[in-house]
Amino acid sequence: MGKNAIIFGIASAVVVIACGAGGAIYALNASSADSNSNKATANLELKKEQAKLNGWNQKDGAWYYYKDDKVQTGWVQDNGSWYYCDDSGKMKLNWLQDKNKWYYLGSDGKLRSGWIKDNDKWYYMNNDGTMAVNTTVDGNYINQNGVIEETPKPKAQQEDNDGINNSKLSKEEAMNLIEKEDYSFVAKQKRSGDELMLDTENAADMLEEYNAPSEDSYLIDLGSDDGVSCAYLVGKYSHKVYKCGEANTFIYLIKNGRLIQRYKGSNYILKNDWVLNSGLNGSYNGN
C-alpha cells in the first residue's frame, strides 16, 4: 500500500469520527432544548392557572364570585352560606324575588332564615330561605305579604257555644302565658307582692280602640290591692299577649320578652267605668 493511500485512510477515519461526535453533540443539545421548552411551557401554564380568578372579588364597590376565571350568576354557595348574583354577576343584597318567591339576603348578601326585622316589621324566613306567607308561626298569623296580622279563626273557634274548641285558653293558661312572654317584668313585680288577677273576661272592644286585631280576650291586671302596676290583654284563640303602655297611649304585642308590634290608641274607659290608665305605670321597655 502506498504512502498516499495510508494518509487518505487515516484522514477518512478522522472525518468519520468527527462527524459521529458532532452528531452526538447536536442530538444532545436538541434534547436539552426540548426539555427546557417543555419546562417553560409547564411554568407558563402554571402561572396562567394561578392567575385565574376564584372566589369573591370586588370591583367598583360591588362583589362578584368567580370560578376558574369565569364570573358566576344565580345562586352560589361559599363557606356554607348561600348568595345570589344577578345576570351581570353582581352580588344582591337585602330583599330578592326569584321565581315568585321572596328571600332576604341581608346587608352582607348571606341568605337568612328564621325571624328577621326590616323597617320595623317582622318577617319569618323558612329553612330554605323563602318568606313565609299565609301561615302561622310561633302563634303569629302571617298574611300573604309576609306581615303578622290577626289569626283567622276556624269556624269551630267562632262557634264556641258547645265547648268543642280545644284551642281556647283558660284563665289560668292566659296568666301562665303572660309569665312566659314577659317573664322578667312579671317576676320582678311578684317579688314586690304583685299578683296576676283577672279583671274582665272579654276585652275585644279595647283591642279595637287601639286599631289592633279584634278578638275575644282576657284583661288581666298585674298588681296588688293597692293598685294596678300593669295590665295585659291575652287573645283567647290567637294566644297573643298585649302589654298596656304607660298612660294608656299604646299597647304592645310581645313575645319572649321582645316588642313585636305597637298599637296606638286614646284613653279608654271600660263599660264598667273602670279607668284603665288609673295608676298604670308598666310601660314596656323591650327592644
Short mmCIF file of C-alpha atoms in Angstrom, two decimals:
data_model
loop_
_atom_site.label_atom_id
_atom_site.label_comp_id
_atom_site.label_asym_id
_atom_site.label_seq_id
_atom_site.Cartn_x
_atom_site.Cartn_y
_atom_site.Cartn_z
CA MET A 1 0.00 0.00 0.00
CA GLY A 2 1.32 3.39 -0.96
CA LYS A 3 2.05 6.23 1.43
CA ASN A 4 -0.69 8.35 -0.10
CA ALA A 5 -3.29 5.65 0.42
CA ILE A 6 -2.41 5.31 4.12
CA ILE A 7 -2.68 9.06 4.68
CA PHE A 8 -6.04 9.15 2.90
CA GLY A 9 -7.35 6.29 5.03
CA ILE A 10 -6.32 7.98 8.27
CA ALA A 11 -7.92 11.27 7.19
CA SER A 12 -11.12 9.49 6.28
CA ALA A 13 -11.28 7.85 9.72
CA VAL A 14 -10.77 11.18 11.42
CA VAL A 15 -13.61 12.71 9.39
CA VAL A 16 -15.94 9.82 10.26
CA ILE A 17 -15.09 10.07 13.95
CA ALA A 18 -15.51 13.85 13.90
CA CYS A 19 -18.86 13.57 12.15
CA GLY A 20 -20.03 10.97 14.62
CA ALA A 21 -19.06 13.11 17.60
CA GLY A 22 -20.71 16.17 16.08
CA GLY A 23 -23.93 14.25 15.54
CA ALA A 24 -23.93 13.10 19.12
CA ILE A 25 -23.31 16.63 20.40
CA TYR A 26 -26.09 18.00 18.17
CA ALA A 27 -28.53 15.34 19.35
CA LEU A 28 -27.67 16.09 22.99
CA ASN A 29 -28.17 19.85 22.52
CA ALA A 30 -31.51 19.29 20.75
CA SER A 31 -32.76 17.06 23.56
CA SER A 32 -31.74 19.64 26.16
CA ALA A 33 -33.53 22.40 24.22
CA ASP A 34 -36.74 20.33 24.04
CA SER A 35 -36.58 19.72 27.79
CA ASN A 36 -36.15 23.42 28.56
CA SER A 37 -39.00 24.28 26.20
CA ASN A 38 -41.33 21.81 27.99
CA LYS A 39 -40.39 23.25 31.37
CA ALA A 40 -41.07 26.77 30.15
CA THR A 41 -44.45 25.71 28.78
CA ALA A 42 -45.34 23.98 32.06
CA ASN A 43 -44.34 27.05 34.07
CA LEU A 44 -46.40 29.28 31.79
CA GLU A 45 -49.47 27.05 32.20
CA LEU A 46 -48.97 27.02 35.98
CA LYS A 47 -48.77 30.80 36.07
CA LYS A 48 -51.92 31.04 33.96
CA GLU A 49 -53.73 28.66 36.33
CA GLN A 50 -52.55 30.61 39.35
CA ALA A 51 -53.66 33.87 37.74
CA LYS A 52 -57.26 32.64 37.31
CA LEU A 53 -59.83 34.37 39.50
CA ASN A 54 -61.62 32.17 42.04
CA GLY A 55 -63.95 33.15 44.87
CA TRP A 56 -65.07 36.67 45.73
CA ASN A 57 -63.55 39.69 44.04
CA GLN A 58 -64.59 43.31 44.46
CA LYS A 59 -64.96 45.67 41.53
CA ASP A 60 -66.32 49.23 41.58
CA GLY A 61 -67.75 48.68 45.07
CA ALA A 62 -69.67 45.52 44.13
CA TRP A 63 -68.80 41.88 44.81
CA TYR A 64 -68.53 39.17 42.14
CA TYR A 65 -67.96 35.44 42.53
CA TYR A 66 -65.53 33.72 40.15
CA LYS A 67 -64.86 30.09 39.34
CA ASP A 68 -61.91 29.28 37.05
CA ASP A 69 -61.76 32.90 35.87
CA LYS A 70 -65.48 32.94 34.98
CA VAL A 71 -67.93 35.18 36.83
CA GLN A 72 -70.87 33.24 38.29
CA THR A 73 -74.56 34.17 38.19
CA GLY A 74 -77.60 32.94 40.12
CA TRP A 75 -77.29 31.10 43.43
CA VAL A 76 -73.73 30.40 44.63
CA GLN A 77 -72.57 28.68 47.81
CA ASP A 78 -69.45 29.74 49.70
CA ASN A 79 -68.27 28.51 53.11
CA GLY A 80 -71.68 27.00 53.89
CA SER A 81 -73.67 30.17 53.07
CA TRP A 82 -75.80 30.94 50.02
CA TYR A 83 -75.57 34.13 47.97
CA TYR A 84 -77.28 35.38 44.83
CA CYS A 85 -75.55 37.10 41.88
CA ASP A 86 -77.57 38.87 39.19
CA ASP A 87 -77.13 38.44 35.44
CA SER A 88 -74.06 40.68 35.49
CA GLY A 89 -72.56 38.68 38.35
CA LYS A 90 -73.08 41.39 40.98
CA MET A 91 -73.95 40.08 44.45
CA LYS A 92 -77.51 41.03 45.54
CA LEU A 93 -78.27 42.50 48.96
CA ASN A 94 -81.37 42.61 51.20
CA TRP A 95 -84.66 41.57 49.53
CA LEU A 96 -84.63 39.35 46.45
CA GLN A 97 -87.54 38.00 44.41
CA ASP A 98 -86.68 34.85 42.50
CA LYS A 99 -89.27 32.68 40.74
CA ASN A 100 -92.16 34.37 42.59
CA LYS A 101 -90.53 33.70 45.97
CA TRP A 102 -89.08 36.32 48.30
CA TYR A 103 -85.73 35.89 50.04
CA TYR A 104 -83.81 38.09 52.48
CA LEU A 105 -80.04 38.31 51.94
CA GLY A 106 -79.11 40.98 54.48
CA SER A 107 -76.55 43.74 54.02
CA ASP A 108 -73.76 41.16 53.60
CA GLY A 109 -75.57 39.13 50.93
CA LYS A 110 -75.99 35.98 53.05
CA LEU A 111 -79.31 34.13 52.76
CA ARG A 112 -81.26 34.38 56.03
CA SER A 113 -83.72 32.08 57.79
CA GLY A 114 -85.89 32.47 60.89
CA TRP A 115 -87.33 35.76 62.19
CA ILE A 116 -85.96 38.96 60.67
CA LYS A 117 -86.87 42.61 61.27
CA ASP A 118 -86.92 45.11 58.43
CA ASN A 119 -88.34 48.66 58.59
CA ASP A 120 -89.94 47.91 61.99
CA LYS A 121 -91.80 44.88 60.61
CA TRP A 122 -91.13 41.24 61.43
CA TYR A 123 -90.96 38.54 58.77
CA TYR A 124 -90.30 34.82 59.00
CA MET A 125 -87.99 33.11 56.53
CA ASN A 126 -88.35 29.33 56.14
CA ASN A 127 -85.40 26.95 56.38
CA ASP A 128 -84.91 27.17 52.60
CA GLY A 129 -84.83 30.97 52.84
CA THR A 130 -88.26 31.62 51.31
CA MET A 131 -90.53 34.12 53.08
CA ALA A 132 -93.41 32.50 54.95
CA VAL A 133 -96.89 33.58 53.79
CA ASN A 134 -100.45 32.60 54.71
CA THR A 135 -99.37 30.53 57.68
CA THR A 136 -98.98 30.63 61.47
CA VAL A 137 -95.52 30.65 63.06
CA ASP A 138 -94.93 30.74 66.83
CA GLY A 139 -98.60 31.61 67.32
CA ASN A 140 -98.45 34.56 64.89
CA TYR A 141 -100.51 34.56 61.71
CA ILE A 142 -98.51 35.76 58.69
CA ASN A 143 -100.57 37.12 55.78
CA GLN A 144 -99.93 36.90 52.02
CA ASN A 145 -97.49 39.82 52.26
CA GLY A 146 -95.42 38.09 54.94
CA VAL A 147 -96.60 40.51 57.67
CA ILE A 148 -98.02 39.48 61.06
CA GLU A 149 -101.76 40.05 61.47
CA GLU A 150 -104.72 38.56 63.32
CA THR A 151 -105.03 34.79 63.07
CA PRO A 152 -108.23 33.87 61.20
CA LYS A 153 -110.46 31.82 63.45
CA PRO A 154 -111.68 28.49 62.15
CA LYS A 155 -115.44 28.03 62.19
CA ALA A 156 -115.18 25.72 65.20
CA GLN A 157 -113.48 28.50 67.13
CA GLN A 158 -116.08 31.09 66.24
CA GLU A 159 -118.87 28.77 67.32
CA ASP A 160 -117.64 28.26 70.84
CA ASN A 161 -121.01 27.56 72.45
CA ASP A 162 -120.72 23.79 72.62
CA GLY A 163 -117.22 23.77 74.11
CA ILE A 164 -115.69 21.65 71.34
CA ASN A 165 -112.89 24.14 70.77
CA ASN A 166 -109.69 22.77 72.34
CA SER A 167 -107.53 25.77 71.40
CA LYS A 168 -109.31 28.28 73.64
CA LEU A 169 -107.14 29.45 76.51
CA SER A 170 -108.41 29.10 80.05
CA LYS A 171 -107.91 31.93 82.54
CA GLU A 172 -105.06 30.07 84.18
CA GLU A 173 -103.41 29.34 80.83
CA ALA A 174 -103.67 33.03 79.90
CA MET A 175 -101.92 34.01 83.14
CA ASN A 176 -99.21 31.42 82.57
CA LEU A 177 -98.72 32.76 79.05
CA ILE A 178 -98.17 36.29 80.39
CA GLU A 179 -95.46 34.99 82.71
CA LYS A 180 -93.82 33.18 79.79
CA GLU A 181 -93.86 36.12 77.37
CA ASP A 182 -92.92 38.84 79.89
CA TYR A 183 -91.05 36.80 82.48
CA SER A 184 -88.50 39.37 83.70
CA PHE A 185 -91.04 42.10 84.44
CA VAL A 186 -93.62 39.77 85.99
CA ALA A 187 -91.03 38.03 88.18
CA LYS A 188 -89.76 41.38 89.46
CA GLN A 189 -93.26 42.60 90.30
CA LYS A 190 -94.13 39.34 92.03
CA ARG A 191 -91.17 39.79 94.33
CA SER A 192 -92.80 43.07 95.34
CA GLY A 193 -96.03 41.29 96.21
CA ASP A 194 -97.97 41.84 92.98
CA GLU A 195 -100.11 39.05 91.51
CA LEU A 196 -101.86 38.40 88.21
CA MET A 197 -105.62 38.89 88.59
CA LEU A 198 -108.42 38.51 86.04
CA ASP A 199 -110.30 41.80 85.59
CA THR A 200 -112.84 41.02 82.89
CA GLU A 201 -113.23 38.10 80.54
CA ASN A 202 -113.83 39.95 77.29
CA ALA A 203 -111.80 42.94 76.16
CA ALA A 204 -112.29 42.80 72.38
CA ASP A 205 -113.55 46.39 72.36
CA MET A 206 -110.25 47.54 73.87
CA LEU A 207 -108.28 45.97 71.02
CA GLU A 208 -110.49 47.77 68.50
CA GLU A 209 -109.84 51.04 70.28
CA TYR A 210 -106.13 50.58 69.60
CA ASN A 211 -106.71 49.51 65.98
CA ALA A 212 -105.36 46.09 66.89
CA PRO A 213 -106.96 42.89 65.52
CA SER A 214 -110.17 42.44 67.49
CA GLU A 215 -110.81 39.11 69.20
CA ASP A 216 -112.19 37.63 72.39
CA SER A 217 -109.59 38.42 75.03
CA TYR A 218 -108.84 38.30 78.71
CA LEU A 219 -107.94 41.51 80.52
CA ILE A 220 -105.50 40.64 83.31
CA ASP A 221 -104.01 43.01 85.86
CA LEU A 222 -100.62 42.59 87.47
CA GLY A 223 -100.75 44.33 90.81
CA SER A 224 -101.86 44.25 94.42
CA ASP A 225 -104.86 45.53 96.33
CA ASP A 226 -103.14 48.92 96.45
CA GLY A 227 -103.40 49.45 92.69
CA VAL A 228 -102.59 48.17 89.21
CA SER A 229 -98.92 48.08 88.18
CA CYS A 230 -99.53 46.74 84.67
CA ALA A 231 -102.37 45.40 82.53
CA TYR A 232 -102.33 42.75 79.82
CA LEU A 233 -104.69 41.61 77.07
CA VAL A 234 -104.48 37.94 76.07
CA GLY A 235 -106.22 36.58 72.95
CA LYS A 236 -108.28 33.54 73.85
CA TYR A 237 -107.69 31.90 70.47
CA SER A 238 -104.63 33.56 68.96
CA HIS A 239 -102.70 33.23 72.27
CA LYS A 240 -101.24 36.69 71.64
CA VAL A 241 -100.14 38.75 74.64
CA TYR A 242 -100.53 42.54 74.56
CA LYS A 243 -98.96 44.72 77.24
CA CYS A 244 -100.61 48.05 78.03
CA GLY A 245 -98.28 51.02 77.88
CA GLU A 246 -97.93 53.99 80.16
CA ALA A 247 -100.90 56.40 80.33
CA ASN A 248 -102.84 54.08 78.04
CA THR A 249 -101.17 55.58 74.97
CA PHE A 250 -100.01 52.30 73.42
CA ILE A 251 -100.42 48.57 73.69
CA TYR A 252 -97.55 46.29 72.66
CA LEU A 253 -97.68 42.84 71.13
CA ILE A 254 -94.91 40.97 72.95
CA LYS A 255 -93.25 37.59 72.57
CA ASN A 256 -90.36 36.11 74.51
CA GLY A 257 -89.81 39.43 76.24
CA ARG A 258 -89.47 41.32 72.96
CA LEU A 259 -91.61 44.01 71.35
CA ILE A 260 -93.14 42.68 68.14
CA GLN A 261 -95.60 45.44 67.23
CA ARG A 262 -97.02 48.61 68.76
CA TYR A 263 -100.63 49.84 68.51
CA LYS A 264 -101.57 53.43 69.32
CA GLY A 265 -104.84 54.43 70.97
CA SER A 266 -106.56 57.05 73.10
CA ASN A 267 -107.55 56.73 76.76
CA TYR A 268 -110.20 54.05 77.04
CA ILE A 269 -112.84 53.55 79.72
CA LEU A 270 -114.42 50.12 80.07
CA LYS A 271 -118.19 49.76 80.16
CA ASN A 272 -117.97 49.12 83.90
CA ASP A 273 -116.38 52.59 84.25
CA TRP A 274 -113.03 51.13 85.34
CA VAL A 275 -110.36 53.52 84.02
CA LEU A 276 -107.51 51.52 82.53
CA ASN A 277 -104.84 54.19 82.91
CA SER A 278 -105.55 54.78 86.59
CA GLY A 279 -102.23 54.11 88.35
CA LEU A 280 -100.81 52.41 85.26
CA ASN A 281 -97.01 52.59 85.08
CA GLY A 282 -95.98 49.37 83.40
CA SER A 283 -94.72 50.75 80.11
CA TYR A 284 -92.76 48.25 78.02
CA ASN A 285 -89.07 48.88 77.55
CA GLY A 286 -88.24 45.98 75.25
CA ASN A 287 -86.11 46.15 72.11
#
